[in-house]
Amino acid sequence: MRFTVSPDGTAIAFEQFGDGPSAVLTGGALSTRHEGLPLACELARLGLSGVVYGRRGRGESGDTPPCAPVREAEDLAAVLGDLGGGAACAFGVSSGALIALGAAARTGAAPGRLVLFEPPFTGAVGQLQDPARAARLAELLDRKRRAEAVAYFLGEIIGLPPASVAGARRSPAWDGLTRIAHTLRHDTTLLGDATLPAAVLTAVRVPALVLSSDASTRLLQDAARAAAEALPRGEHRTVPGAFHQAPAEAPAPVVRDFLVA
């Protein structure tokens, strides 16, 4: 594990697997760098270099206030810069895709290519995020009701059915989710009302591949297509998977082919 320092002084922890062209993985809500390890290792097996890092407030990474999307884009840019700048690819998952977009719209250590897995721009296809939900989540976090905040996020913002939320509460991963509940502020701030950020998208000049899972909802698949269409050099692909996720072996060869095209 190595550390880099973001412009606001926040230490960001990252790990690198393999020694080929780099693909830096940015996770979504309630994820740590450990969730990216299978994909990083699969990319390394295919001849790339998979890099995972802890978003601020997660694991060994620091968390300097205030919470702002630009800070997270700076974190990713710092990792890219530590790898020598112009890393082959930034790969963002869900809200992590919003961070990757922000970094790609910057100058300097922006990635040479961009892969986005199901950026949650549901507002682009008719389902805006109600700001009252983000306010309610912030209220729960302010009152230190971490478990309730995670359950509220999963059920009311992500839209999981009650049985799935109850199953998450019973799972061995629940304690880990509640430990990083405070980072949900970052994700709801990034998402906003879930509309396409036109100024950011049009500023992304690098080739961009937007992926979606064939088992996700039509809403998320349509949102991915809308993002690809809005990017100046965007394209869309569907990969085998489950709801809002895919096993490492599904996107890895697609990413490899995209990078060496």
JSON list of N, CA and C in Angstrom, two decimals, residues 132-177:
[
{"chain": "A", "resi": 132, "resn": "ALA", "atom": "N", "xyz": [-35.18, 16.11, -0.73]},
{"chain": "A", "resi": 132, "resn": "ALA", "atom": "CA", "xyz": [-35.62, 15.83, 0.63]},
{"chain": "A", "resi": 132, "resn": "ALA", "atom": "C", "xyz": [-35.00, 14.53, 1.15]},
{"chain": "A", "resi": 133, "resn": "ARG", "atom": "N", "xyz": [-34.71, 13.59, 0.25]},
{"chain": "A", "resi": 133, "resn": "ARG", "atom": "CA", "xyz": [-34.09, 12.34, 0.68]},
{"chain": "A", "resi": 133, "resn": "ARG", "atom": "C", "xyz": [-32.67, 12.58, 1.17]},
{"chain": "A", "resi": 134, "resn": "ALA", "atom": "N", "xyz": [-31.91, 13.39, 0.43]},
{"chain": "A", "resi": 134, "resn": "ALA", "atom": "CA", "xyz": [-30.55, 13.71, 0.87]},
{"chain": "A", "resi": 134, "resn": "ALA", "atom": "C", "xyz": [-30.58, 14.46, 2.20]},
{"chain": "A", "resi": 135, "resn": "ALA", "atom": "N", "xyz": [-31.56, 15.34, 2.37]},
{"chain": "A", "resi": 135, "resn": "ALA", "atom": "CA", "xyz": [-31.68, 16.08, 3.63]},
{"chain": "A", "resi": 135, "resn": "ALA", "atom": "C", "xyz": [-32.01, 15.14, 4.78]},
{"chain": "A", "resi": 136, "resn": "ARG", "atom": "N", "xyz": [-32.88, 14.18, 4.55]},
{"chain": "A", "resi": 136, "resn": "ARG", "atom": "CA", "xyz": [-33.22, 13.21, 5.60]},
{"chain": "A", "resi": 136, "resn": "ARG", "atom": "C", "xyz": [-32.02, 12.35, 5.95]},
{"chain": "A", "resi": 137, "resn": "LEU", "atom": "N", "xyz": [-31.25, 11.94, 4.95]},
{"chain": "A", "resi": 137, "resn": "LEU", "atom": "CA", "xyz": [-30.04, 11.17, 5.21]},
{"chain": "A", "resi": 137, "resn": "LEU", "atom": "C", "xyz": [-29.05, 11.99, 6.04]},
{"chain": "A", "resi": 138, "resn": "ALA", "atom": "N", "xyz": [-28.87, 13.26, 5.69]},
{"chain": "A", "resi": 138, "resn": "ALA", "atom": "CA", "xyz": [-27.95, 14.12, 6.45]},
{"chain": "A", "resi": 138, "resn": "ALA", "atom": "C", "xyz": [-28.42, 14.27, 7.89]},
{"chain": "A", "resi": 139, "resn": "GLU", "atom": "N", "xyz": [-29.72, 14.34, 8.08]},
{"chain": "A", "resi": 139, "resn": "GLU", "atom": "CA", "xyz": [-30.26, 14.45, 9.44]},
{"chain": "A", "resi": 139, "resn": "GLU", "atom": "C", "xyz": [-29.92, 13.21, 10.26]},
{"chain": "A", "resi": 140, "resn": "LEU", "atom": "N", "xyz": [-30.09, 12.04, 9.68]},
{"chain": "A", "resi": 140, "resn": "LEU", "atom": "CA", "xyz": [-29.76, 10.80, 10.38]},
{"chain": "A", "resi": 140, "resn": "LEU", "atom": "C", "xyz": [-28.28, 10.74, 10.74]},
{"chain": "A", "resi": 141, "resn": "LEU", "atom": "N", "xyz": [-27.43, 11.17, 9.82]},
{"chain": "A", "resi": 141, "resn": "LEU", "atom": "CA", "xyz": [-25.99, 11.17, 10.08]},
{"chain": "A", "resi": 141, "resn": "LEU", "atom": "C", "xyz": [-25.63, 12.19, 11.15]},
{"chain": "A", "resi": 142, "resn": "ASP", "atom": "N", "xyz": [-26.25, 13.35, 11.12]},
{"chain": "A", "resi": 142, "resn": "ASP", "atom": "CA", "xyz": [-26.00, 14.37, 12.14]},
{"chain": "A", "resi": 142, "resn": "ASP", "atom": "C", "xyz": [-26.36, 13.86, 13.53]},
{"chain": "A", "resi": 143, "resn": "ARG", "atom": "N", "xyz": [-27.38, 13.00, 13.60]},
{"chain": "A", "resi": 143, "resn": "ARG", "atom": "CA", "xyz": [-27.82, 12.44, 14.89]},
{"chain": "A", "resi": 143, "resn": "ARG", "atom": "C", "xyz": [-27.10, 11.14, 15.24]},
{"chain": "A", "resi": 144, "resn": "LYS", "atom": "N", "xyz": [-26.06, 10.80, 14.45]},
{"chain": "A", "resi": 144, "resn": "LYS", "atom": "CA", "xyz": [-25.24, 9.61, 14.69]},
{"chain": "A", "resi": 144, "resn": "LYS", "atom": "C", "xyz": [-26.03, 8.31, 14.59]},
{"chain": "A", "resi": 145, "resn": "ARG", "atom": "N", "xyz": [-27.10, 8.32, 13.83]},
{"chain": "A", "resi": 145, "resn": "ARG", "atom": "CA", "xyz": [-27.91, 7.12, 13.63]},
{"chain": "A", "resi": 145, "resn": "ARG", "atom": "C", "xyz": [-27.42, 6.42, 12.36]},
{"chain": "A", "resi": 146, "resn": "ARG", "atom": "N", "xyz": [-26.24, 5.84, 12.47]},
{"chain": "A", "resi": 146, "resn": "ARG", "atom": "CA", "xyz": [-25.52, 5.34, 11.31]},
{"chain": "A", "resi": 146, "resn": "ARG", "atom": "C", "xyz": [-26.24, 4.17, 10.64]},
{"chain": "A", "resi": 147, "resn": "ALA", "atom": "N", "xyz": [-26.71, 3.22, 11.44]},
{"chain": "A", "resi": 147, "resn": "ALA", "atom": "CA", "xyz": [-27.39, 2.06, 10.86]},
{"chain": "A", "resi": 147, "resn": "ALA", "atom": "C", "xyz": [-28.67, 2.49, 10.14]},
{"chain": "A", "resi": 148, "resn": "GLU", "atom": "N", "xyz": [-29.42, 3.41, 10.75]},
{"chain": "A", "resi": 148, "resn": "GLU", "atom": "CA", "xyz": [-30.63, 3.90, 10.09]},
{"chain": "A", "resi": 148, "resn": "GLU", "atom": "C", "xyz": [-30.29, 4.64, 8.81]},
{"chain": "A", "resi": 149, "resn": "ALA", "atom": "N", "xyz": [-29.18, 5.36, 8.81]},
{"chain": "A", "resi": 149, "resn": "ALA", "atom": "CA", "xyz": [-28.78, 6.11, 7.62]},
{"chain": "A", "resi": 149, "resn": "ALA", "atom": "C", "xyz": [-28.46, 5.15, 6.47]},
{"chain": "A", "resi": 150, "resn": "VAL", "atom": "N", "xyz": [-27.73, 4.07, 6.77]},
{"chain": "A", "resi": 150, "resn": "VAL", "atom": "CA", "xyz": [-27.40, 3.11, 5.72]},
{"chain": "A", "resi": 150, "resn": "VAL", "atom": "C", "xyz": [-28.67, 2.45, 5.18]},
{"chain": "A", "resi": 151, "resn": "ALA", "atom": "N", "xyz": [-29.56, 2.04, 6.08]},
{"chain": "A", "resi": 151, "resn": "ALA", "atom": "CA", "xyz": [-30.81, 1.41, 5.64]},
{"chain": "A", "resi": 151, "resn": "ALA", "atom": "C", "xyz": [-31.64, 2.38, 4.81]},
{"chain": "A", "resi": 152, "resn": "TYR", "atom": "N", "xyz": [-31.67, 3.65, 5.23]},
{"chain": "A", "resi": 152, "resn": "TYR", "atom": "CA", "xyz": [-32.43, 4.66, 4.48]},
{"chain": "A", "resi": 152, "resn": "TYR", "atom": "C", "xyz": [-31.84, 4.85, 3.10]},
{"chain": "A", "resi": 153, "resn": "PHE", "atom": "N", "xyz": [-30.52, 4.91, 3.00]},
{"chain": "A", "resi": 153, "resn": "PHE", "atom": "CA", "xyz": [-29.85, 5.09, 1.72]},
{"chain": "A", "resi": 153, "resn": "PHE", "atom": "C", "xyz": [-30.17, 3.92, 0.79]},
{"chain": "A", "resi": 154, "resn": "LEU", "atom": "N", "xyz": [-30.04, 2.70, 1.30]},
{"chain": "A", "resi": 154, "resn": "LEU", "atom": "CA", "xyz": [-30.29, 1.52, 0.48]},
{"chain": "A", "resi": 154, "resn": "LEU", "atom": "C", "xyz": [-31.75, 1.46, 0.00]},
{"chain": "A", "resi": 155, "resn": "GLY", "atom": "N", "xyz": [-32.67, 1.76, 0.90]},
{"chain": "A", "resi": 155, "resn": "GLY", "atom": "CA", "xyz": [-34.08, 1.62, 0.57]},
{"chain": "A", "resi": 155, "resn": "GLY", "atom": "C", "xyz": [-34.67, 2.79, -0.18]},
{"chain": "A", "resi": 156, "resn": "GLU", "atom": "N", "xyz": [-34.40, 4.02, 0.29]},
{"chain": "A", "resi": 156, "resn": "GLU", "atom": "CA", "xyz": [-35.08, 5.19, -0.27]},
{"chain": "A", "resi": 156, "resn": "GLU", "atom": "C", "xyz": [-34.32, 5.87, -1.39]},
{"chain": "A", "resi": 157, "resn": "ILE", "atom": "N", "xyz": [-32.99, 5.78, -1.39]},
{"chain": "A", "resi": 157, "resn": "ILE", "atom": "CA", "xyz": [-32.20, 6.45, -2.42]},
{"chain": "A", "resi": 157, "resn": "ILE", "atom": "C", "xyz": [-31.79, 5.47, -3.52]},
{"chain": "A", "resi": 158, "resn": "ILE", "atom": "N", "xyz": [-31.26, 4.31, -3.12]},
{"chain": "A", "resi": 158, "resn": "ILE", "atom": "CA", "xyz": [-30.93, 3.29, -4.11]},
{"chain": "A", "resi": 158, "resn": "ILE", "atom": "C", "xyz": [-32.19, 2.61, -4.64]},
{"chain": "A", "resi": 159, "resn": "GLY", "atom": "N", "xyz": [-33.17, 2.40, -3.76]},
{"chain": "A", "resi": 159, "resn": "GLY", "atom": "CA", "xyz": [-34.43, 1.80, -4.19]},
{"chain": "A", "resi": 159, "resn": "GLY", "atom": "C", "xyz": [-34.51, 0.30, -4.01]},
{"chain": "A", "resi": 160, "resn": "LEU", "atom": "N", "xyz": [-33.68, -0.27, -3.11]},
{"chain": "A", "resi": 160, "resn": "LEU", "atom": "CA", "xyz": [-33.77, -1.71, -2.86]},
{"chain": "A", "resi": 160, "resn": "LEU", "atom": "C", "xyz": [-35.08, -2.02, -2.14]},
{"chain": "A", "resi": 161, "resn": "PRO", "atom": "N", "xyz": [-35.68, -3.18, -2.41]},
{"chain": "A", "resi": 161, "resn": "PRO", "atom": "CA", "xyz": [-36.91, -3.56, -1.70]},
{"chain": "A", "resi": 161, "resn": "PRO", "atom": "C", "xyz": [-36.63, -3.84, -0.23]},
{"chain": "A", "resi": 162, "resn": "PRO", "atom": "N", "xyz": [-37.66, -3.74, 0.63]},
{"chain": "A", "resi": 162, "resn": "PRO", "atom": "CA", "xyz": [-37.47, -3.94, 2.06]},
{"chain": "A", "resi": 162, "resn": "PRO", "atom": "C", "xyz": [-36.80, -5.26, 2.42]},
{"chain": "A", "resi": 163, "resn": "ALA", "atom": "N", "xyz": [-37.12, -6.33, 1.69]},
{"chain": "A", "resi": 163, "resn": "ALA", "atom": "CA", "xyz": [-36.51, -7.62, 1.99]},
{"chain": "A", "resi": 163, "resn": "ALA", "atom": "C", "xyz": [-35.00, -7.59, 1.76]},
{"chain": "A", "resi": 164, "resn": "SER", "atom": "N", "xyz": [-34.57, -6.87, 0.74]},
{"chain": "A", "resi": 164, "resn": "SER", "atom": "CA", "xyz": [-33.13, -6.77, 0.46]},
{"chain": "A", "resi": 164, "resn": "SER", "atom": "C", "xyz": [-32.42, -5.94, 1.52]},
{"chain": "A", "resi": 165, "resn": "VAL", "atom": "N", "xyz": [-33.06, -4.88, 1.97]},
{"chain": "A", "resi": 165, "resn": "VAL", "atom": "CA", "xyz": [-32.47, -4.06, 3.03]},
{"chain": "A", "resi": 165, "resn": "VAL", "atom": "C", "xyz": [-32.37, -4.87, 4.32]},
{"chain": "A", "resi": 166, "resn": "ALA", "atom": "N", "xyz": [-33.42, -5.64, 4.63]},
{"chain": "A", "resi": 166, "resn": "ALA", "atom": "CA", "xyz": [-33.39, -6.50, 5.82]},
{"chain": "A", "resi": 166, "resn": "ALA", "atom": "C", "xyz": [-32.29, -7.54, 5.70]},
{"chain": "A", "resi": 167, "resn": "GLY", "atom": "N", "xyz": [-32.10, -8.09, 4.51]},
{"chain": "A", "resi": 167, "resn": "GLY", "atom": "CA", "xyz": [-31.02, -9.05, 4.29]},
{"chain": "A", "resi": 167, "resn": "GLY", "atom": "C", "xyz": [-29.66, -8.42, 4.49]},
{"chain": "A", "resi": 168, "resn": "ALA", "atom": "N", "xyz": [-29.49, -7.17, 4.04]},
{"chain": "A", "resi": 168, "resn": "ALA", "atom": "CA", "xyz": [-28.22, -6.47, 4.25]},
{"chain": "A", "resi": 168, "resn": "ALA", "atom": "C", "xyz": [-27.95, -6.27, 5.73]},
{"chain": "A", "resi": 169, "resn": "ARG", "atom": "N", "xyz": [-28.99, -5.97, 6.49]},
{"chain": "A", "resi": 169, "resn": "ARG", "atom": "CA", "xyz": [-28.82, -5.78, 7.94]},
{"chain": "A", "resi": 169, "resn": "ARG", "atom": "C", "xyz": [-28.33, -7.06, 8.62]},
{"chain": "A", "resi": 170, "resn": "ARG", "atom": "N", "xyz": [-28.72, -8.20, 8.08]},
{"chain": "A", "resi": 170, "resn": "ARG", "atom": "CA", "xyz": [-28.34, -9.49, 8.70]},
{"chain": "A", "resi": 170, "resn": "ARG", "atom": "C", "xyz": [-26.98, -9.99, 8.20]},
{"chain": "A", "resi": 171, "resn": "SER", "atom": "N", "xyz": [-26.44, -9.34, 7.17]},
{"chain": "A", "resi": 171, "resn": "SER", "atom": "CA", "xyz": [-25.23, -9.87, 6.55]},
{"chain": "A", "resi": 171, "resn": "SER", "atom": "C", "xyz": [-23.98, -9.53, 7.37]},
{"chain": "A", "resi": 172, "resn": "PRO", "atom": "N", "xyz": [-22.91, -10.31, 7.20]},
{"chain": "A", "resi": 172, "resn": "PRO", "atom": "CA", "xyz": [-21.66, -10.03, 7.92]},
{"chain": "A", "resi": 172, "resn": "PRO", "atom": "C", "xyz": [-21.05, -8.68, 7.53]},
{"chain": "A", "resi": 173, "resn": "ALA", "atom": "N", "xyz": [-21.45, -8.14, 6.38]},
{"chain": "A", "resi": 173, "resn": "ALA", "atom": "CA", "xyz": [-20.88, -6.88, 5.92]},
{"chain": "A", "resi": 173, "resn": "ALA", "atom": "C", "xyz": [-21.51, -5.66, 6.58]},
{"chain": "A", "resi": 174, "resn": "TRP", "atom": "N", "xyz": [-22.60, -5.85, 7.33]},
{"chain": "A", "resi": 174, "resn": "TRP", "atom": "CA", "xyz": [-23.35, -4.71, 7.85]},
{"chain": "A", "resi": 174, "resn": "TRP", "atom": "C", "xyz": [-22.52, -3.80, 8.74]},
{"chain": "A", "resi": 175, "resn": "ASP", "atom": "N", "xyz": [-21.74, -4.36, 9.64]},
{"chain": "A", "resi": 175, "resn": "ASP", "atom": "CA", "xyz": [-20.93, -3.53, 10.54]},
{"chain": "A", "resi": 175, "resn": "ASP", "atom": "C", "xyz": [-19.96, -2.66, 9.75]},
{"chain": "A", "resi": 176, "resn": "GLY", "atom": "N", "xyz": [-19.38, -3.23, 8.69]},
{"chain": "A", "resi": 176, "resn": "GLY", "atom": "CA", "xyz": [-18.47, -2.46, 7.86]},
{"chain": "A", "resi": 176, "resn": "GLY", "atom": "C", "xyz": [-19.18, -1.32, 7.15]},
{"chain": "A", "resi": 177, "resn": "LEU", "atom": "N", "xyz": [-20.41, -1.56, 6.71]},
{"chain": "A", "resi": 177, "resn": "LEU", "atom": "CA", "xyz": [-21.18, -0.51, 6.05]},
{"chain": "A", "resi": 177, "resn": "LEU", "atom": "C", "xyz": [-21.49, 0.63, 7.01]}
]
